[in-house]
Short mmCIF file of C-alpha atoms in Angstrom, two decimals:
data_model
loop_
_atom_site.label_atom_id
_atom_site.label_comp_id
_atom_site.label_asym_id
_atom_site.label_seq_id
_atom_site.Cartn_x
_atom_site.Cartn_y
_atom_site.Cartn_z
CA MET N 11 51.84 159.26 70.55
CA GLU N 12 48.04 158.81 70.69
CA SER N 13 45.97 160.69 73.24
CA LYS N 14 44.83 157.42 74.86
CA ASP N 15 48.50 156.53 75.52
CA ILE N 16 49.05 159.92 77.16
CA LYS N 17 45.90 159.35 79.23
CA ASN N 18 47.22 155.94 80.32
CA ILE N 19 50.53 157.47 81.43
CA THR N 20 48.66 160.25 83.25
CA ASP N 21 46.57 157.61 85.08
CA VAL N 22 49.75 155.75 86.12
CA ILE N 23 51.28 159.03 87.34
CA LYS N 24 48.16 159.79 89.41
CA GLU N 25 48.46 156.34 91.04
CA GLU N 26 52.18 156.79 91.72
CA SER N 27 51.96 160.39 92.94
CA GLY N 28 50.87 159.15 96.39
CA VAL N 29 54.36 157.73 96.93
CA LEU N 30 55.95 161.11 96.21
CA SER N 31 53.49 163.08 98.31
CA GLY N 32 54.39 160.72 101.19
CA LEU N 33 58.03 161.63 100.62
CA SER N 34 57.20 165.37 100.57
CA ASN N 35 55.19 165.00 103.80
CA GLU N 36 58.08 163.30 105.58
CA MET N 37 60.43 166.08 104.49
CA GLY N 38 57.84 168.67 105.54
CA LYS N 39 58.04 167.32 109.11
CA VAL N 40 61.58 168.69 109.35
CA ILE N 41 61.93 171.34 106.63
CA VAL N 42 59.90 174.54 106.91
CA GLY N 43 59.06 176.22 103.59
CA GLN N 44 61.77 175.62 100.95
CA LYS N 45 59.07 174.21 98.63
CA HIS N 46 61.25 174.93 95.59
CA LEU N 47 64.19 173.04 97.10
CA ILE N 48 62.10 169.98 98.08
CA GLU N 49 60.48 169.86 94.63
CA ARG N 50 63.89 170.01 92.93
CA LEU N 51 65.29 167.25 95.16
CA LEU N 52 62.36 165.05 94.07
CA ILE N 53 63.12 165.92 90.43
CA GLY N 54 66.74 164.82 91.00
CA ILE N 55 65.49 161.46 92.32
CA LEU N 56 63.03 161.01 89.42
CA ALA N 57 65.42 162.17 86.70
CA ASN N 58 68.50 160.37 88.06
CA GLY N 59 70.44 163.63 88.17
CA HIS N 60 73.02 164.99 90.61
CA ILE N 61 72.26 168.32 92.30
CA LEU N 62 74.46 171.20 93.42
CA LEU N 63 72.99 173.37 96.21
CA GLU N 64 74.40 176.82 96.80
CA GLY N 65 73.42 179.13 99.64
CA VAL N 66 74.73 180.85 102.73
CA PRO N 67 75.20 178.69 105.86
CA GLY N 68 72.14 177.84 107.96
CA LEU N 69 69.49 177.50 105.23
CA ALA N 70 68.87 173.76 105.83
CA LYS N 71 70.76 172.54 102.74
CA THR N 72 72.42 169.68 104.62
CA LEU N 73 69.30 169.02 106.70
CA SER N 74 67.13 168.73 103.54
CA VAL N 75 69.42 166.14 101.98
CA MET N 76 69.72 164.16 105.24
CA THR N 77 65.93 164.15 105.64
CA LEU N 78 65.45 163.02 102.04
CA ALA N 79 67.91 160.15 102.60
CA LYS N 80 66.10 159.08 105.80
CA ALA N 81 62.74 159.07 104.00
CA ILE N 82 64.14 156.69 101.37
CA LYS N 83 65.32 153.28 102.52
CA VAL N 84 68.80 153.58 101.01
CA GLN N 85 72.39 153.77 102.19
CA TYR N 86 73.41 157.32 102.86
CA GLN N 87 76.79 158.93 103.54
CA ARG N 88 77.59 162.48 104.49
CA LEU N 89 81.10 163.56 103.52
CA GLN N 90 82.44 166.79 104.97
CA PHE N 91 84.90 168.03 102.37
CA THR N 92 88.05 169.63 103.80
CA PRO N 93 91.36 170.79 102.28
CA ASP N 94 93.26 167.79 103.72
CA LEU N 95 90.86 165.15 102.31
CA LEU N 96 92.47 162.52 100.05
CA PRO N 97 90.85 160.57 97.18
CA ALA N 98 91.34 157.36 99.23
CA ASP N 99 89.15 158.86 102.01
CA LEU N 100 86.36 158.97 99.46
CA ILE N 101 86.69 155.95 97.20
CA GLY N 102 88.70 153.55 99.37
CA THR N 103 92.16 152.07 99.06
CA LEU N 104 94.24 148.89 98.89
CA ILE N 105 95.47 147.57 102.23
CA TYR N 106 98.54 145.31 102.41
CA ASN N 107 98.21 142.18 104.49
CA PRO N 108 101.75 141.14 105.62
CA ARG N 109 100.61 137.60 106.55
CA SER N 110 99.31 136.65 103.13
CA GLY N 111 101.48 139.13 101.22
CA GLU N 112 98.36 140.25 99.34
CA PHE N 113 96.46 143.50 98.98
CA THR N 114 92.79 143.65 99.97
CA THR N 115 90.39 146.35 98.84
CA LYS N 116 88.79 148.53 101.48
CA LYS N 117 85.85 150.34 99.91
CA GLY N 118 85.27 153.97 100.84
CA PRO N 119 82.07 155.83 101.77
CA ILE N 120 81.25 156.53 98.12
CA PHE N 121 79.76 153.02 97.94
CA SER N 122 76.33 154.27 99.04
CA ASN N 123 73.14 155.33 97.28
CA ILE N 124 72.89 158.97 98.33
CA ILE N 125 76.07 160.95 98.91
CA LEU N 126 75.96 164.36 100.54
CA ALA N 127 79.17 166.12 99.51
CA ASP N 128 79.13 168.94 102.03
CA GLU N 129 81.06 172.07 101.01
CA ILE N 130 82.42 170.40 97.89
CA ASN N 131 84.50 173.48 97.04
CA ARG N 132 86.63 173.00 100.18
CA ALA N 133 88.32 169.85 98.86
CA PRO N 134 91.30 169.87 96.47
CA ALA N 135 90.99 169.04 92.77
CA LYS N 136 92.15 165.41 93.19
CA VAL N 137 89.26 164.64 95.54
CA GLN N 138 86.74 166.51 93.39
CA SER N 139 87.83 164.58 90.29
CA ALA N 140 87.56 161.23 92.14
CA LEU N 141 83.97 162.11 93.05
CA LEU N 142 83.22 163.28 89.53
CA GLU N 143 84.45 160.02 87.93
CA ALA N 144 81.97 158.26 90.19
CA MET N 145 79.19 160.69 89.21
CA GLN N 146 79.74 160.38 85.48
CA GLU N 147 80.76 156.74 85.05
CA LYS N 148 78.84 155.31 88.05
CA GLN N 149 82.00 153.35 88.82
CA VAL N 150 85.17 153.68 90.89
CA THR N 151 88.70 152.45 90.23
CA ILE N 152 90.78 151.27 93.20
CA GLY N 153 94.26 150.03 92.22
CA ASP N 154 93.69 148.15 88.97
CA GLU N 155 90.16 147.02 89.77
CA THR N 156 86.98 148.82 88.75
CA PHE N 157 83.85 148.56 90.88
CA LYS N 158 80.33 149.44 89.77
CA LEU N 159 78.38 151.69 92.12
CA GLU N 160 74.93 150.64 93.32
CA ASP N 161 71.80 151.98 91.70
CA PRO N 162 70.33 154.46 92.62
CA PHE N 163 73.45 156.60 93.03
CA LEU N 164 72.92 160.33 93.60
CA VAL N 165 75.37 163.02 94.61
CA LEU N 166 73.89 166.06 96.31
CA ALA N 167 76.65 168.60 96.85
CA THR N 168 76.53 171.86 98.79
CA GLN N 169 78.71 174.93 98.55
CA ASN N 170 78.67 178.30 100.29
CA PRO N 171 78.98 181.40 98.10
CA ILE N 172 80.74 183.27 100.94
CA GLU N 173 84.11 182.67 102.65
CA GLN N 174 85.85 181.91 99.38
CA GLU N 175 89.36 182.05 100.90
CA GLY N 176 90.97 178.63 100.88
CA THR N 177 88.40 177.05 98.59
CA TYR N 178 88.86 175.23 95.30
CA PRO N 179 86.10 176.34 92.92
CA LEU N 180 84.70 173.52 90.78
CA PRO N 181 85.93 173.76 87.17
CA GLU N 182 83.23 174.31 84.53
CA ALA N 183 83.60 170.77 83.14
CA GLN N 184 82.89 169.35 86.58
CA VAL N 185 79.97 171.66 87.40
CA ASP N 186 78.43 170.56 84.09
CA ARG N 187 77.90 167.06 85.50
CA PHE N 188 75.29 168.30 87.93
CA MET N 189 71.84 168.16 86.36
CA LEU N 190 70.55 171.03 88.53
CA LYS N 191 72.15 173.89 90.39
CA LEU N 192 69.85 175.38 93.02
CA ASN N 193 70.26 178.71 94.74
CA VAL N 194 68.82 178.22 98.23
CA ASP N 195 67.33 181.44 99.55
CA TYR N 196 66.29 182.87 102.91
CA PRO N 197 62.81 181.95 104.23
CA ASP N 198 60.13 184.65 104.30
CA LYS N 199 58.84 186.19 107.53
CA GLY N 200 56.04 183.65 108.10
CA GLU N 201 58.37 180.70 107.49
CA GLU N 202 61.04 182.20 109.73
CA ARG N 203 58.46 182.44 112.53
CA GLU N 204 57.41 178.82 111.96
CA ILE N 205 61.08 177.74 112.12
CA LEU N 206 61.32 179.53 115.48
CA ASP N 207 58.17 177.84 116.83
CA ARG N 208 59.20 174.41 115.66
CA MET N 209 62.96 174.38 116.07
CA ALA N 210 63.80 176.63 119.05
CA LEU N 211 64.20 173.59 121.31
CA THR N 212 67.26 171.97 122.83
CA ASP N 213 66.20 168.62 121.33
CA THR N 214 65.03 168.90 117.71
CA ASN N 215 65.29 165.22 116.77
CA ILE N 216 62.17 164.65 114.64
CA LYS N 217 61.48 161.07 113.54
CA VAL N 218 61.31 160.62 109.79
CA ASP N 219 59.77 157.40 108.39
CA SER N 220 61.16 155.59 105.34
CA VAL N 221 58.40 155.71 102.73
CA LEU N 222 60.32 154.80 99.57
CA GLN N 223 62.36 151.72 98.62
CA PRO N 224 65.10 151.60 95.92
CA GLY N 225 62.69 149.48 93.81
CA ASP N 226 60.10 152.28 93.95
CA ILE N 227 62.65 154.73 92.55
CA LYS N 228 63.38 152.46 89.58
CA ARG N 229 59.65 152.07 88.94
CA LEU N 230 59.01 155.83 89.11
CA ARG N 231 61.90 156.51 86.74
CA SER N 232 60.52 154.08 84.17
CA VAL N 233 57.24 156.06 84.27
CA VAL N 234 59.16 159.34 83.76
CA ASP N 235 60.80 157.83 80.65
CA GLN N 236 57.36 157.20 79.14
CA ILE N 237 56.15 160.80 79.54
CA TYR N 238 55.34 162.27 76.13
CA ILE N 239 57.39 165.16 74.81
CA ASP N 240 56.14 166.67 71.54
CA ASP N 241 58.50 167.39 68.63
CA LYS N 242 57.71 171.12 68.90
CA ILE N 243 58.81 171.09 72.54
CA LYS N 244 61.96 169.16 71.64
CA ASP N 245 62.74 171.88 69.08
CA TYR N 246 62.02 174.53 71.73
CA ILE N 247 64.54 172.90 74.12
CA VAL N 248 67.17 172.77 71.36
CA ASP N 249 66.50 176.43 70.46
CA LEU N 250 66.95 177.51 74.09
CA VAL N 251 70.29 175.70 74.39
CA ILE N 252 71.63 176.86 71.01
CA ALA N 253 70.62 180.46 71.87
CA THR N 254 73.12 180.29 74.76
CA ARG N 255 75.89 179.51 72.24
CA ASP N 256 74.82 181.62 69.27
CA PRO N 257 72.34 184.28 70.43
CA GLN N 258 72.59 186.23 67.14
CA LYS N 259 70.84 183.36 65.34
CA TYR N 260 67.77 184.31 67.37
CA ASN N 261 68.23 188.11 67.02
CA LEU N 262 69.40 188.35 70.62
CA ASP N 263 71.99 190.98 71.38
CA LEU N 264 73.83 188.90 74.01
CA SER N 265 77.04 187.71 72.32
CA GLU N 266 79.29 190.14 74.23
CA PHE N 267 77.96 188.78 77.54
CA ILE N 268 78.41 185.04 76.89
CA GLU N 269 81.87 183.44 77.05
CA TYR N 270 80.63 179.85 76.68
CA GLY N 271 77.13 178.51 76.12
CA ALA N 272 75.54 175.31 77.35
CA SER N 273 76.71 171.87 76.15
CA PRO N 274 74.59 169.10 74.57
CA ARG N 275 74.43 167.64 78.09
CA ALA N 276 72.19 170.62 78.92
CA THR N 277 69.79 169.62 76.12
CA ILE N 278 69.52 166.06 77.45
CA PHE N 279 69.15 167.18 81.08
CA LEU N 280 66.56 169.84 80.20
CA ALA N 281 64.40 167.23 78.46
CA ILE N 282 64.65 164.67 81.30
CA ALA N 283 64.12 167.29 84.03
CA SER N 284 61.07 168.66 82.16
CA LYS N 285 59.58 165.16 82.10
CA ALA N 286 60.22 164.75 85.83
CA TYR N 287 58.61 168.17 86.45
CA ALA N 288 55.54 167.10 84.42
CA PHE N 289 55.38 163.94 86.57
CA LEU N 290 55.31 166.06 89.75
CA LYS N 291 52.47 168.11 88.25
CA GLY N 292 50.54 164.88 87.52
CA ARG N 293 50.71 165.05 83.72
CA GLY N 294 51.74 162.45 81.13
CA TYR N 295 53.07 165.09 78.70
CA VAL N 296 55.51 168.03 78.85
CA THR N 297 54.34 171.63 78.33
CA PRO N 298 56.55 174.63 77.40
CA GLN N 299 55.88 175.96 80.92
CA ASP N 300 57.52 172.83 82.40
CA VAL N 301 60.64 173.60 80.36
CA LYS N 302 60.61 177.23 81.55
CA SER N 303 59.98 176.27 85.19
CA ILE N 304 62.95 173.92 85.44
CA GLY N 305 65.11 175.62 82.78
CA MET N 306 66.90 178.10 85.03
CA ASP N 307 68.07 175.34 87.40
CA VAL N 308 69.40 173.29 84.47
CA LEU N 309 71.15 176.18 82.71
CA ARG N 310 72.40 178.62 85.35
CA HIS N 311 75.71 176.82 85.91
CA ARG N 312 76.27 176.06 82.22
CA VAL N 313 76.33 179.59 80.81
CA ILE N 314 79.69 181.26 81.48
CA ILE N 315 79.55 185.05 81.24
CA THR N 316 82.26 187.46 80.07
CA TYR N 317 84.07 190.24 81.95
CA GLU N 318 81.90 192.73 80.03
CA ALA N 319 78.80 191.12 81.53
CA GLU N 320 80.29 191.32 85.02
CA ALA N 321 81.22 194.98 84.45
CA GLU N 322 77.61 195.72 83.53
CA GLU N 323 76.41 193.65 86.51
CA MET N 324 74.78 191.07 84.26
CA THR N 325 74.58 187.58 85.75
CA ALA N 326 74.22 184.25 83.94
CA GLU N 327 70.63 184.24 85.21
CA ASN N 328 69.88 187.60 83.58
CA VAL N 329 71.23 186.27 80.28
CA ILE N 330 69.19 183.04 80.51
CA GLN N 331 66.05 184.99 81.46
CA LYS N 332 66.45 187.17 78.35
CA ILE N 333 66.71 184.01 76.24
CA PHE N 334 63.54 182.57 77.87
CA ASP N 335 61.71 185.89 77.32
CA ASN N 336 62.61 186.12 73.63
CA ILE N 337 62.63 182.58 72.21
CA GLU N 338 59.26 181.84 70.66
CA VAL N 339 57.22 179.39 72.74
CA PRO N 340 55.51 176.60 70.74
#
């Protein structure tokens, strides 16, 4: 790609970045701190990728997603996942009409643009798999009819790492469908104080304006698709992913710690998420630092570690960090 083309894309991004800063400002009205989380939610919107949020209760995971949905003029549904939930509660069902002797389709709450699947690991496997068909195929089957889901369609799921009794952990194949997995952390002291000042009221209903239309999202995504990614950076992405499967190829002594590496889906998602990250930084091309910045969120749930790793208190993140530290940057 010629440098003038990259400059053109960069100019378009600069024009469009106002829309996204408006979205960030609306979220900032409600959410204190959590810059990393807000940035990653925007990347999910730009890159058309589902997001899994993990963190202890009370860190504004649900609030962040609800605020994001309010700031975009789209249909939004919050689904509280519980052990007694049925697939029909999610996707809908066929209802028999005794007068006409026919079945009519009653669509479920999944027919929305943004779905907040709250505490996704509390629902049984049948419900999880119904949601995951929708995520992967962007369609839902009720009876013998298949219905396309509206675009944009994003699933933002939360899970708590504590209170694991009575939960149904997501199988690896299902976790793999989330583009990003974010670990939501505690605020620092200054942010905690700001939360107190702003939120320690009996009425905390803050008005959020809709600043983005579904058409804007499609337009922004078409700009993301045009962002330039050099062949050397493509090779770097492939090297990172293959190093999770075959670390010895790259002289990394990590084989005993890795049970399974990342799938080709990781390669695709890492490239798209890097482009979306470059967009947020106002650039029409991807740098190796973009790949590194977003890489942990794309890979952390795709690298499965062994019992040996757990015994040595190595986490998937430690393994991925070693790969990032040792693979040559172009």
